[in-house]
mmCIF file of C-alpha atoms in Angstrom:
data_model
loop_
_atom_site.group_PDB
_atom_site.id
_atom_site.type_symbol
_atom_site.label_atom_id
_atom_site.label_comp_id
_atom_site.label_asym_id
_atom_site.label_seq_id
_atom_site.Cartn_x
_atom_site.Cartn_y
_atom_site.Cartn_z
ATOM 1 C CA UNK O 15 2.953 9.411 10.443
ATOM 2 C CA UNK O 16 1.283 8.828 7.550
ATOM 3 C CA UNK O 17 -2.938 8.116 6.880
ATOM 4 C CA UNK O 18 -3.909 5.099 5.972
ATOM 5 C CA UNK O 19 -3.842 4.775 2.352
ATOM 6 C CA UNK O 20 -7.543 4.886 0.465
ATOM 7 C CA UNK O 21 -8.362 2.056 -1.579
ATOM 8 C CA UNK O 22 -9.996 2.734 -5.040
ATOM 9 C CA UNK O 23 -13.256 1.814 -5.982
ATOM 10 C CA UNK O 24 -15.374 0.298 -8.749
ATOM 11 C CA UNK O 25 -18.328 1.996 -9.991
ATOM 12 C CA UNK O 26 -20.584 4.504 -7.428
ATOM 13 C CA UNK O 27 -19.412 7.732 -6.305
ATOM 14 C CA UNK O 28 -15.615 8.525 -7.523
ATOM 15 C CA UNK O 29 -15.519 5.800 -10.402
ATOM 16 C CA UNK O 30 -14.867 6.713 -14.178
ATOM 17 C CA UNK O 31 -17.619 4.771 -16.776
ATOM 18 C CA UNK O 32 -17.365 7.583 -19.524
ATOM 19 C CA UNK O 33 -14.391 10.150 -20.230
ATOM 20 C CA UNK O 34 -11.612 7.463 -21.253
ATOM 21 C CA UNK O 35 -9.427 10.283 -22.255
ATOM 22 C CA UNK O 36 -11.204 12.623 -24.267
ATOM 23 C CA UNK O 37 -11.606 16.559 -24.097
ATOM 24 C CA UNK O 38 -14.437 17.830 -23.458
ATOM 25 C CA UNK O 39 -17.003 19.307 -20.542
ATOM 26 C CA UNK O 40 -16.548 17.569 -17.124
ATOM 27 C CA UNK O 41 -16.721 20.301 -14.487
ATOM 28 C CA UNK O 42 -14.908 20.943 -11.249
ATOM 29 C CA UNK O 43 -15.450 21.168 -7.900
ATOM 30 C CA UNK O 44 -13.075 23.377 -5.792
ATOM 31 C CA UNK O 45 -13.593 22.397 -2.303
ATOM 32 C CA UNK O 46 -10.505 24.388 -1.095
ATOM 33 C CA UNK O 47 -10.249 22.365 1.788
ATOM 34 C CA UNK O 48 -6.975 22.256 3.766
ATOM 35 C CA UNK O 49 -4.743 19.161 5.144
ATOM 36 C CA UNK O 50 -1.792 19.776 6.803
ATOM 37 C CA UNK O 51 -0.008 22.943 4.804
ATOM 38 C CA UNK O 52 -1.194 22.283 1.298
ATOM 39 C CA UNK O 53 -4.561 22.960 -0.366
ATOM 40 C CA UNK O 54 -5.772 20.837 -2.312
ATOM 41 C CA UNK O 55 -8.899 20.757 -4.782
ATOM 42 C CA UNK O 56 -10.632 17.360 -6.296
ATOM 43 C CA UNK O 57 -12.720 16.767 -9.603
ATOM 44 C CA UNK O 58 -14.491 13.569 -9.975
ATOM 45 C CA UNK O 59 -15.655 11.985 -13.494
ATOM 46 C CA UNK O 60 -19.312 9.808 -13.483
ATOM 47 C CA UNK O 61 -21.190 8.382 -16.118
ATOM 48 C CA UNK O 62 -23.767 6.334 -16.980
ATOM 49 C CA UNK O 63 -23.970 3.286 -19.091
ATOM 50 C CA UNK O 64 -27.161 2.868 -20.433
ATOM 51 C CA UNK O 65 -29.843 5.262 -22.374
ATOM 52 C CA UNK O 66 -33.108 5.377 -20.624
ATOM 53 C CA UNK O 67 -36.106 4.600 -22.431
ATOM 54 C CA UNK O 68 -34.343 3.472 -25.528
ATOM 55 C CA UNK O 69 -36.125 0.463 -27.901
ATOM 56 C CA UNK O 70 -32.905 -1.092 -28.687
ATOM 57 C CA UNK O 71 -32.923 -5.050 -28.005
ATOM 58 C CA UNK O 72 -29.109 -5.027 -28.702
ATOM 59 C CA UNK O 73 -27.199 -7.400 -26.458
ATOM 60 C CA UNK O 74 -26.533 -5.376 -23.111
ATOM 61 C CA UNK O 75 -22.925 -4.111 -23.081
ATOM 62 C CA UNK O 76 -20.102 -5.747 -20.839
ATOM 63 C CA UNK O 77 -19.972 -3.353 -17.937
ATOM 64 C CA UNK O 78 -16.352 -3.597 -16.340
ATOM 65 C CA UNK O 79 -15.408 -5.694 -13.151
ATOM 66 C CA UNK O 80 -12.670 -3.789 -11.307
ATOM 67 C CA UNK O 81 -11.847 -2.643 -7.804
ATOM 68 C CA UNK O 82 -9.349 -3.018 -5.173
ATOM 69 C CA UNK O 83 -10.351 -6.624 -3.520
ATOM 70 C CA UNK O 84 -10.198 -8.718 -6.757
ATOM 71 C CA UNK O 85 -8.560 -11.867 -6.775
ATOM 72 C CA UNK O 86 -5.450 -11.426 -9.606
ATOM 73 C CA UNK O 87 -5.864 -15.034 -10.288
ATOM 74 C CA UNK O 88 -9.123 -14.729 -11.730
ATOM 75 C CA UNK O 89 -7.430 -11.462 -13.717
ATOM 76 C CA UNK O 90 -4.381 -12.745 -15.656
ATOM 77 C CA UNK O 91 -2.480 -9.600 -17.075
ATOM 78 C CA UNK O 92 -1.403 -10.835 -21.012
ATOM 79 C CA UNK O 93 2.314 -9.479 -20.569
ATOM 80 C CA UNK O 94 3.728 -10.273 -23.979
ATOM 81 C CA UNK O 95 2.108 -10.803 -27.475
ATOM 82 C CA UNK O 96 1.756 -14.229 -26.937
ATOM 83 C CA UNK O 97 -0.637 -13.760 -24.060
ATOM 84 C CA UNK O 98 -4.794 -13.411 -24.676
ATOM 85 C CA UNK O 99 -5.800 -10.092 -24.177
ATOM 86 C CA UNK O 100 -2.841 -8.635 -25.708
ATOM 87 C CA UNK O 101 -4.781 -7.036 -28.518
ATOM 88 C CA UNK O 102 -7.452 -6.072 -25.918
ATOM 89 C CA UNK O 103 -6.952 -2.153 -25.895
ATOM 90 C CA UNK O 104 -10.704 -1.384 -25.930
ATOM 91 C CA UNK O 105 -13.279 -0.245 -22.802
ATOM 92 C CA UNK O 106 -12.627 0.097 -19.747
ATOM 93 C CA UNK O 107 -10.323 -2.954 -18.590
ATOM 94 C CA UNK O 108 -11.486 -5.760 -15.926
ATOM 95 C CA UNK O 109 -9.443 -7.062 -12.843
ATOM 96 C CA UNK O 110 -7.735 -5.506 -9.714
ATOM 97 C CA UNK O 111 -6.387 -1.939 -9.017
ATOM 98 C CA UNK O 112 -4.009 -0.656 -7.016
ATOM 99 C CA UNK O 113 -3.987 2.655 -4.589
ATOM 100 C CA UNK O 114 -2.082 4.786 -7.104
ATOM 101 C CA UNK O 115 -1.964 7.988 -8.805
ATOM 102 C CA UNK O 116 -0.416 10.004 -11.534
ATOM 103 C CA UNK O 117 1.573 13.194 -9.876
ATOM 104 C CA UNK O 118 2.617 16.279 -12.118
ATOM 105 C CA UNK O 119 4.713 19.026 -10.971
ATOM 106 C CA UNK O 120 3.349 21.850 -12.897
ATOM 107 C CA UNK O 121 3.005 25.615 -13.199
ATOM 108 C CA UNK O 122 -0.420 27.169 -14.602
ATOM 109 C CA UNK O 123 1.846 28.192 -17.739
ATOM 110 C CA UNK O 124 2.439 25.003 -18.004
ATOM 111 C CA UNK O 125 -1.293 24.139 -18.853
ATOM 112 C CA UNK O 126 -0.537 23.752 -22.805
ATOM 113 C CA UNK O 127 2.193 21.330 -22.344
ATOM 114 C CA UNK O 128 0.858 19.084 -19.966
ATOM 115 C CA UNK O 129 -2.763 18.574 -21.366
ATOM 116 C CA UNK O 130 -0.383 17.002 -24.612
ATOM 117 C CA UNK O 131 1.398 14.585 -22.009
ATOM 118 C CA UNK O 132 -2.138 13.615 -20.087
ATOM 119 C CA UNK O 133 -3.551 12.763 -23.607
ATOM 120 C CA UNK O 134 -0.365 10.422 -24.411
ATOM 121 C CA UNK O 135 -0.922 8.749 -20.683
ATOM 122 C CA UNK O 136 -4.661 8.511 -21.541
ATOM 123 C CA UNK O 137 -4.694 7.130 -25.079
ATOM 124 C CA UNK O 138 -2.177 4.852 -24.731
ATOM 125 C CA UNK O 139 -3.243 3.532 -20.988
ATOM 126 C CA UNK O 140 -5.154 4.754 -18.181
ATOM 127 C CA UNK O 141 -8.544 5.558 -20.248
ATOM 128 C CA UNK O 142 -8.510 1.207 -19.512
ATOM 129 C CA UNK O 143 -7.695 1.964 -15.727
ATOM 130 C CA UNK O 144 -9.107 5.382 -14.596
ATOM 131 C CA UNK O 145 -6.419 6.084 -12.283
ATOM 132 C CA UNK O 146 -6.262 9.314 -10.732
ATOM 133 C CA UNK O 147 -4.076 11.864 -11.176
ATOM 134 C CA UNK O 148 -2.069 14.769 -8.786
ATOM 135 C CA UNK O 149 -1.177 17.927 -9.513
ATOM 136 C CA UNK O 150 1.024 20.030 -7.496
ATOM 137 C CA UNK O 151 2.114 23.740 -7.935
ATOM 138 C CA UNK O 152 3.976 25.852 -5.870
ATOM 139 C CA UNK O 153 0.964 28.634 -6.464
ATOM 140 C CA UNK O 154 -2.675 28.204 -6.435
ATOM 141 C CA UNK O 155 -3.453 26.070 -9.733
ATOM 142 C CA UNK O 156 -5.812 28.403 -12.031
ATOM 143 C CA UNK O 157 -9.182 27.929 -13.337
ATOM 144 C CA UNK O 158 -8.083 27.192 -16.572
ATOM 145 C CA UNK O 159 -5.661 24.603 -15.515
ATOM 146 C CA UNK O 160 -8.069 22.762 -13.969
ATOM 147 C CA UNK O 161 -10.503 23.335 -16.159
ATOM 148 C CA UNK O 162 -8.321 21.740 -19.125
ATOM 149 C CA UNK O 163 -6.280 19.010 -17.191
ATOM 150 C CA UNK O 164 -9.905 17.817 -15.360
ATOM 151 C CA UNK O 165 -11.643 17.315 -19.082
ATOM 152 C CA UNK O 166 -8.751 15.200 -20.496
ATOM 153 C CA UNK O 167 -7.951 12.962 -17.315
ATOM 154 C CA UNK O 168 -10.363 9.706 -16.961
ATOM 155 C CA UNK O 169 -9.982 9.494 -13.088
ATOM 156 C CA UNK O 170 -10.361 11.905 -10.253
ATOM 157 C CA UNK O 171 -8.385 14.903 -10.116
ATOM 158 C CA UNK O 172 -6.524 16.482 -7.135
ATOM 159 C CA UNK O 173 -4.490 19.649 -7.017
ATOM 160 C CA UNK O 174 -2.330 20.803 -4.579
ATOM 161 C CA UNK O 175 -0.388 23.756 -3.487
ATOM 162 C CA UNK O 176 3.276 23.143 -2.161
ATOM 163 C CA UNK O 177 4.358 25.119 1.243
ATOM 164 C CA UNK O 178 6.860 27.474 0.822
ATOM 165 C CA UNK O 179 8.818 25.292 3.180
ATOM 166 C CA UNK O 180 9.232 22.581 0.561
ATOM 167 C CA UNK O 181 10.076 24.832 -2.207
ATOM 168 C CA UNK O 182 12.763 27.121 -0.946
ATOM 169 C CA UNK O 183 16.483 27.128 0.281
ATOM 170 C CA UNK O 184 16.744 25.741 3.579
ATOM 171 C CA UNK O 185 17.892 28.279 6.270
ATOM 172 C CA UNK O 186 21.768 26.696 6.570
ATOM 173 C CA UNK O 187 22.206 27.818 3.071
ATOM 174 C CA UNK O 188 24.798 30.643 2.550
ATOM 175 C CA UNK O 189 22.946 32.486 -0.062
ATOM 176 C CA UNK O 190 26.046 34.714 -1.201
ATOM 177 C CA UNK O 191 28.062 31.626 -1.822
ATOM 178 C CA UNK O 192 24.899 30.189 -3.781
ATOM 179 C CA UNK O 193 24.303 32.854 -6.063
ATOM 180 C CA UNK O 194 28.225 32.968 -6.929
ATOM 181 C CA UNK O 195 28.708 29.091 -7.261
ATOM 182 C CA UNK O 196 25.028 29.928 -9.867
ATOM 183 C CA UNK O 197 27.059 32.814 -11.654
ATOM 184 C CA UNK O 198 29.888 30.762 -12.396
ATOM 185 C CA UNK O 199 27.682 27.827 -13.395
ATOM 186 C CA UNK O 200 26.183 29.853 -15.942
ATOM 187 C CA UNK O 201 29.504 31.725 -17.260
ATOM 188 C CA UNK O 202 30.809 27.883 -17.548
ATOM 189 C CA UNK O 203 27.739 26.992 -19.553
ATOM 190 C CA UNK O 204 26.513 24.493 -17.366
ATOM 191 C CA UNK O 205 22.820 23.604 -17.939
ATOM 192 C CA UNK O 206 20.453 24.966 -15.293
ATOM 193 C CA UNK O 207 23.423 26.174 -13.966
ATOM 194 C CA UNK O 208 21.724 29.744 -12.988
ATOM 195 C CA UNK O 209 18.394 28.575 -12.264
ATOM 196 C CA UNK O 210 17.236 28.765 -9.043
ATOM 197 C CA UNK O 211 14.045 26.739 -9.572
ATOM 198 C CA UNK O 212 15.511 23.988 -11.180
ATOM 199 C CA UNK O 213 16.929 23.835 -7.639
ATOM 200 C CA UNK O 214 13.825 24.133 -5.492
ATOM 201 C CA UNK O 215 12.290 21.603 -8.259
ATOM 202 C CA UNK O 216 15.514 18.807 -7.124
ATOM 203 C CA UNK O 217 14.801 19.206 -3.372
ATOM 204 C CA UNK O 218 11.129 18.784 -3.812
ATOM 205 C CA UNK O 219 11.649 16.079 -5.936
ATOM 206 C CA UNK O 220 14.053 14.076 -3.860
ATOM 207 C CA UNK O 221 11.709 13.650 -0.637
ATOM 208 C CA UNK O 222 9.019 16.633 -0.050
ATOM 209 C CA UNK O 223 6.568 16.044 -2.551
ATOM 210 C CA UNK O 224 5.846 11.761 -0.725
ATOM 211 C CA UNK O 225 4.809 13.958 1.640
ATOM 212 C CA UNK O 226 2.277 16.601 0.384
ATOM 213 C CA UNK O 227 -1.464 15.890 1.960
ATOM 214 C CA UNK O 228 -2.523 14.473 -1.616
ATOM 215 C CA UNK O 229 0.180 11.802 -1.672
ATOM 216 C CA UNK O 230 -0.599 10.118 1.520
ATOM 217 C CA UNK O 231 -3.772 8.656 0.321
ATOM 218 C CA UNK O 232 -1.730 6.456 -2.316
ATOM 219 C CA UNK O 233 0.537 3.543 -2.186
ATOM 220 C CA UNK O 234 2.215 3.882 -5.723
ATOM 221 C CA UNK O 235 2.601 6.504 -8.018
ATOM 222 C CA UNK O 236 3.509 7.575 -12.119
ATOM 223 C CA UNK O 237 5.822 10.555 -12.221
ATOM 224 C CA UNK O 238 4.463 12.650 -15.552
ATOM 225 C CA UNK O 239 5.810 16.133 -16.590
ATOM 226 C CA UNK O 240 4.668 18.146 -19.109
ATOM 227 C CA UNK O 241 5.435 17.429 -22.700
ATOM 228 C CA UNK O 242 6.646 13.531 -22.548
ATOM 229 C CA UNK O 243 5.094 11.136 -24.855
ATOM 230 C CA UNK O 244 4.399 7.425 -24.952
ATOM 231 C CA UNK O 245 5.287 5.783 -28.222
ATOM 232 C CA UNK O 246 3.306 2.489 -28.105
ATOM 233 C CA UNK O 247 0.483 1.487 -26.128
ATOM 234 C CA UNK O 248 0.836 -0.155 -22.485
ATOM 235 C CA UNK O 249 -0.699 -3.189 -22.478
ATOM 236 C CA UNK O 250 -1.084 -4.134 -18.747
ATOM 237 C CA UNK O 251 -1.318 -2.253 -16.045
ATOM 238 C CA UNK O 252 2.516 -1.474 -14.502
ATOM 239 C CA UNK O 253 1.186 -0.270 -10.892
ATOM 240 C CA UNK O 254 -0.622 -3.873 -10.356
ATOM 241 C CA UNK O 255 2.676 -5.809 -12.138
ATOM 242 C CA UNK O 256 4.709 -3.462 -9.201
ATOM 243 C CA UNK O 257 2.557 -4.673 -6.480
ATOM 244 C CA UNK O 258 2.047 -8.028 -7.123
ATOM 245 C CA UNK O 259 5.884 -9.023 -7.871
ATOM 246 C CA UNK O 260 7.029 -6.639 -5.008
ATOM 247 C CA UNK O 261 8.970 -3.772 -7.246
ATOM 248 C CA UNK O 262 9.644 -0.153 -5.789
ATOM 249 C CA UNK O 263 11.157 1.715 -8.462
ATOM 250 C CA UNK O 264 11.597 1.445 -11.950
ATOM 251 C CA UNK O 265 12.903 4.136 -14.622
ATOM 252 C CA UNK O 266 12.627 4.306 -18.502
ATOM 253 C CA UNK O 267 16.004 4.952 -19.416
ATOM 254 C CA UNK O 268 19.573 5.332 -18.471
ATOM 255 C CA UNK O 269 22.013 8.052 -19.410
ATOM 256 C CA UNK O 270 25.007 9.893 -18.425
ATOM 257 C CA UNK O 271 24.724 12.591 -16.041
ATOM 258 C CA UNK O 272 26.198 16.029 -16.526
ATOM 259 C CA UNK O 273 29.693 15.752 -14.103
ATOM 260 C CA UNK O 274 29.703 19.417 -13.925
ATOM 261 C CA UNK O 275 26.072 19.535 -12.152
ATOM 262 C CA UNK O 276 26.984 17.243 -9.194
ATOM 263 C CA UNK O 277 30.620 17.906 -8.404
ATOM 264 C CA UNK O 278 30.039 16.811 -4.695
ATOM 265 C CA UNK O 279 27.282 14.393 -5.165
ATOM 266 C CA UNK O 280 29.818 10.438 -4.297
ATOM 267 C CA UNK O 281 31.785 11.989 -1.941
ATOM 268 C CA UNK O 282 28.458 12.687 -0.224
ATOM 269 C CA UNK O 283 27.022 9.289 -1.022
ATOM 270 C CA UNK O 284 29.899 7.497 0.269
ATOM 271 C CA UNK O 285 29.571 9.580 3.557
ATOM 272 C CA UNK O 286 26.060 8.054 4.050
ATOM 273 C CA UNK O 287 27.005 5.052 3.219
ATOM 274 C CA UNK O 288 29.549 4.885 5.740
ATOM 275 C CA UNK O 289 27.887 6.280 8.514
ATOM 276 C CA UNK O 290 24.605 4.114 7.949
ATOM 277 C CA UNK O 291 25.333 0.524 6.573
ATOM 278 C CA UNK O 292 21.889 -0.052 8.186
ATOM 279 C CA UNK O 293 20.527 1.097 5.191
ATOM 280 C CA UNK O 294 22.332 -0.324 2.741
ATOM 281 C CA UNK O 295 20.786 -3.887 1.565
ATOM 282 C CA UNK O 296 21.827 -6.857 -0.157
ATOM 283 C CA UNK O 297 21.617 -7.480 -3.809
ATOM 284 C CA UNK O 298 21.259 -3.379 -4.662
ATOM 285 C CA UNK O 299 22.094 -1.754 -7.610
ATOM 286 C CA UNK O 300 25.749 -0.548 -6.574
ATOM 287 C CA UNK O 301 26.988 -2.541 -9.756
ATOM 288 C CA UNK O 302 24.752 -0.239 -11.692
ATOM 289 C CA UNK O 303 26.697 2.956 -10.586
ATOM 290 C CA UNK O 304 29.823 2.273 -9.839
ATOM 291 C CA UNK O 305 32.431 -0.060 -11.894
ATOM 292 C CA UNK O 306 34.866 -0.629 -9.095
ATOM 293 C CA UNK O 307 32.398 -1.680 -5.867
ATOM 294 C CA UNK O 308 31.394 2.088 -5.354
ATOM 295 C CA UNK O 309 34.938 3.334 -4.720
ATOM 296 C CA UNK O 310 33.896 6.092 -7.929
ATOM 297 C CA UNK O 311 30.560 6.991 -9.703
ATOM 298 C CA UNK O 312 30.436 5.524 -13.373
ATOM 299 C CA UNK O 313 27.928 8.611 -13.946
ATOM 300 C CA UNK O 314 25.058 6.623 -14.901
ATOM 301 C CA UNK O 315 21.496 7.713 -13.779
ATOM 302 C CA UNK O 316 18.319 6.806 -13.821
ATOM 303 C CA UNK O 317 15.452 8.665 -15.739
ATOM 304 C CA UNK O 318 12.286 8.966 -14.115
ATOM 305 C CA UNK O 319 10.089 11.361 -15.429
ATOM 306 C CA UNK O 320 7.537 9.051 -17.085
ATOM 307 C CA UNK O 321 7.566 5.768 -14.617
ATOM 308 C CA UNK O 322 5.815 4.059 -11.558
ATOM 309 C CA UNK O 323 7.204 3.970 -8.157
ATOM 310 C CA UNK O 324 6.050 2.805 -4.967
ATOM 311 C CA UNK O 325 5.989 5.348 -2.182
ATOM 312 C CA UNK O 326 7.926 4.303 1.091
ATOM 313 C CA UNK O 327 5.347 6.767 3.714
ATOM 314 C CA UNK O 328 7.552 7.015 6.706
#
C-alpha cells in the first residue's frame, strides 16, 4: 500500500528562491535514514530574496506565487507562441505545482554524464519550477555524486539505494541457460546482448523502481538518464499540463525496436492479453503497435528516457 503522496510547497522550509540551475556550493545533508529496504539521503536548496540593510529604493522584486493549492484558472499556462507568457523564460515561474519529481538511474561513475543532462533539464525548465529530483543506485551514491548533482539541481535532492531484490535475476531463472542464450547474443552481435546489467536495468525499469521508498511520496515523475539533452526550451510546465487534462504517459519519440532483443516479447503479450481482458481498455494504443488488430507486433516502441509519466501506486 502505498503513503500518501506529499504535496510541494511554496517558499519556507524545502522551497528553492536561489540556485535556478547553476553550479556552485549548496551543501548536503546525509540523514541515512531508512524506509522500507532502500536508503535514502535528501539535500534541500534555501535562499533569501532580499539584502539586509541595503539603501536601494529600487522597486521591490516580484517574489513568485506557487504551491500545490492554486487555482489553474487564475494561472493560464501560454502553450503555443501565440499565448502571453510565451517569451516569459525568466525567475522563478508563478501558478500551481504538481507532486512530482525527476528520477535518474545512475552509477557514481556516472557523475560526469549526468551533471551535463541535469544542466540541460535546468536551463531549459525546472530552474522556473524547482522540482525535485531522485536518484537511485544500486550502491551507496558517493560523496562526490552528491556533492555535484545537489549544486546543479534547483529543488530538493533524494538518493536512494536499490535492494538487491530489485536488481538481480529472480530465483526461477535457469542461470546456465541465461548465460548461453547471453553468449550467443553477443557472438550474433546483438546489442547488449552479453550484458547482464542492461538486464537488471529492464526489470527495474519495468515496475521496481514505482516502488522504491523515494517514489511513493510523488504522483508524477520525469525519467532523465545521463547524457540526454533538451534542444529548445520548455515553455510550460508538462507535469501540471499531465494532471490537469488527465494524461499518464507520454514519450519523445518512436522508433523501431531491435527484433533480435525481444524474440518472445507478443507471444507473451498476447498471453496476457488473453488471460486478463480486465485490463485491457477502450480506445488504447493497440493501433499504435500492431497493423492487423494485435494479431503481430509492427515493432514500434516508445522512447522514454527524457519524459513525464504519472505513477499508478498500487
Amino acid at each position: 500500500m502505498a503513503t500518501k503522496p506529499k504535496a510541494p510547497t511554496s517558499g519556507g522550509e524545502g522551497a528553492s528562491t536561489g540556485n535556478s540551475g547553476t553550479s556552485g556550493s549548496s551543501g548536503t545533508t546525509g540523514s541515512g535514514s531508512k524506509a522500507g529496504s532502500s536508503t535514502s539521503d535528501t539535500k534541500s536548496h534555501s535562499g533569501s530574496g532580499s539584502g539586509s540593510g541595503s539603501s536601494s529604493t529600487s522597486k521591490e522584486p516580484h517574489k513568485p506565487i506557487f504551491g500545490a493549492n492554486l487555482d489553474p484558472a487564475e494561472f493560464p499556462m501560454a502553450m503555443s507562441p501565440n499565448d502571453a507568457g510565451w517569451n516569459d523564460l525568466s525567475g522563478i515561474k508563478d501558478g500551481p505545482r504538481v507532486n512530482a519529481t525527476f528520477v535518474t538511474l545512475a552509477r557514481n561513475s556516472d557523475v560526469w554524464e549526468i551533471a551535463k543532462s541535469i544542466r540541460q533539464v535546468e536551463d531549459r525548465f525546472n530552474r522556473r519550477y524547482n522540482y525535485d529530483w531522485v536518484f537511485l543506485n544500486d550502491k551507496p551514491f558517493d560523496s562526490t555524486f552528491k556533492k555535484v548533482t545537489s549544486s546543479l539541481v534547483s529543488g530538493k535532492t533524494h538518493y536512494g539505494e536499490i535492494p538487491k531484490e530489485h536488481w538481480s535475476f529472480p530465483p526461477h531463472i535457469d542461470q546456465d541457460k541465461a548465460k548461453k542464450v547471453r553468449e550467443d547474443m553477443a557472438q550474433r552481435k546483438i546489442i547488449y546482448g552479453d550484458s547482464v546489467s542492461y538486464r537488471h536495468m529492464c526489470r527495474f525499469e519495468s515496475g521496481f523502481f514505482f516502488r522504491q521508498p523515494l517514489m511513493m511520496n510523488y504522483e508524477y515523475y520525469w525519467r532523465v538518464e545521463p547524457s540526454v539533452e533538451l534542444f529548445c526550451d520548455v515553455h510550460y510546465d508538462p507535469f501540471r499540463y499531465m494532471k490537469e487534462n488527465n494524461k499518464k504517459y507520454s514519450f519523445v519519440l518512436s522508433l523501431y525496436e531491435y527484433v533480435e532483443t525481444i524474440p518472445t516479447l507478443w507471444d507473451s503479450v498476447k498471453k496476457f492479453i488473453k488471460n486478463h481482458p480486465e485490463h485491457i481498455v477502450e480506445g488504447n494504443s493497440m493501433g499504435f503497435l500492431s497493423d492487423d488488430g494485435g494479431d503481430t507486433y509492427n515493432h514500434c516502441h516508445f522512447v522514454s528516457s527524457l519524459c513525464p509519466l504519472q505513477i499508478l501506486h498500487g
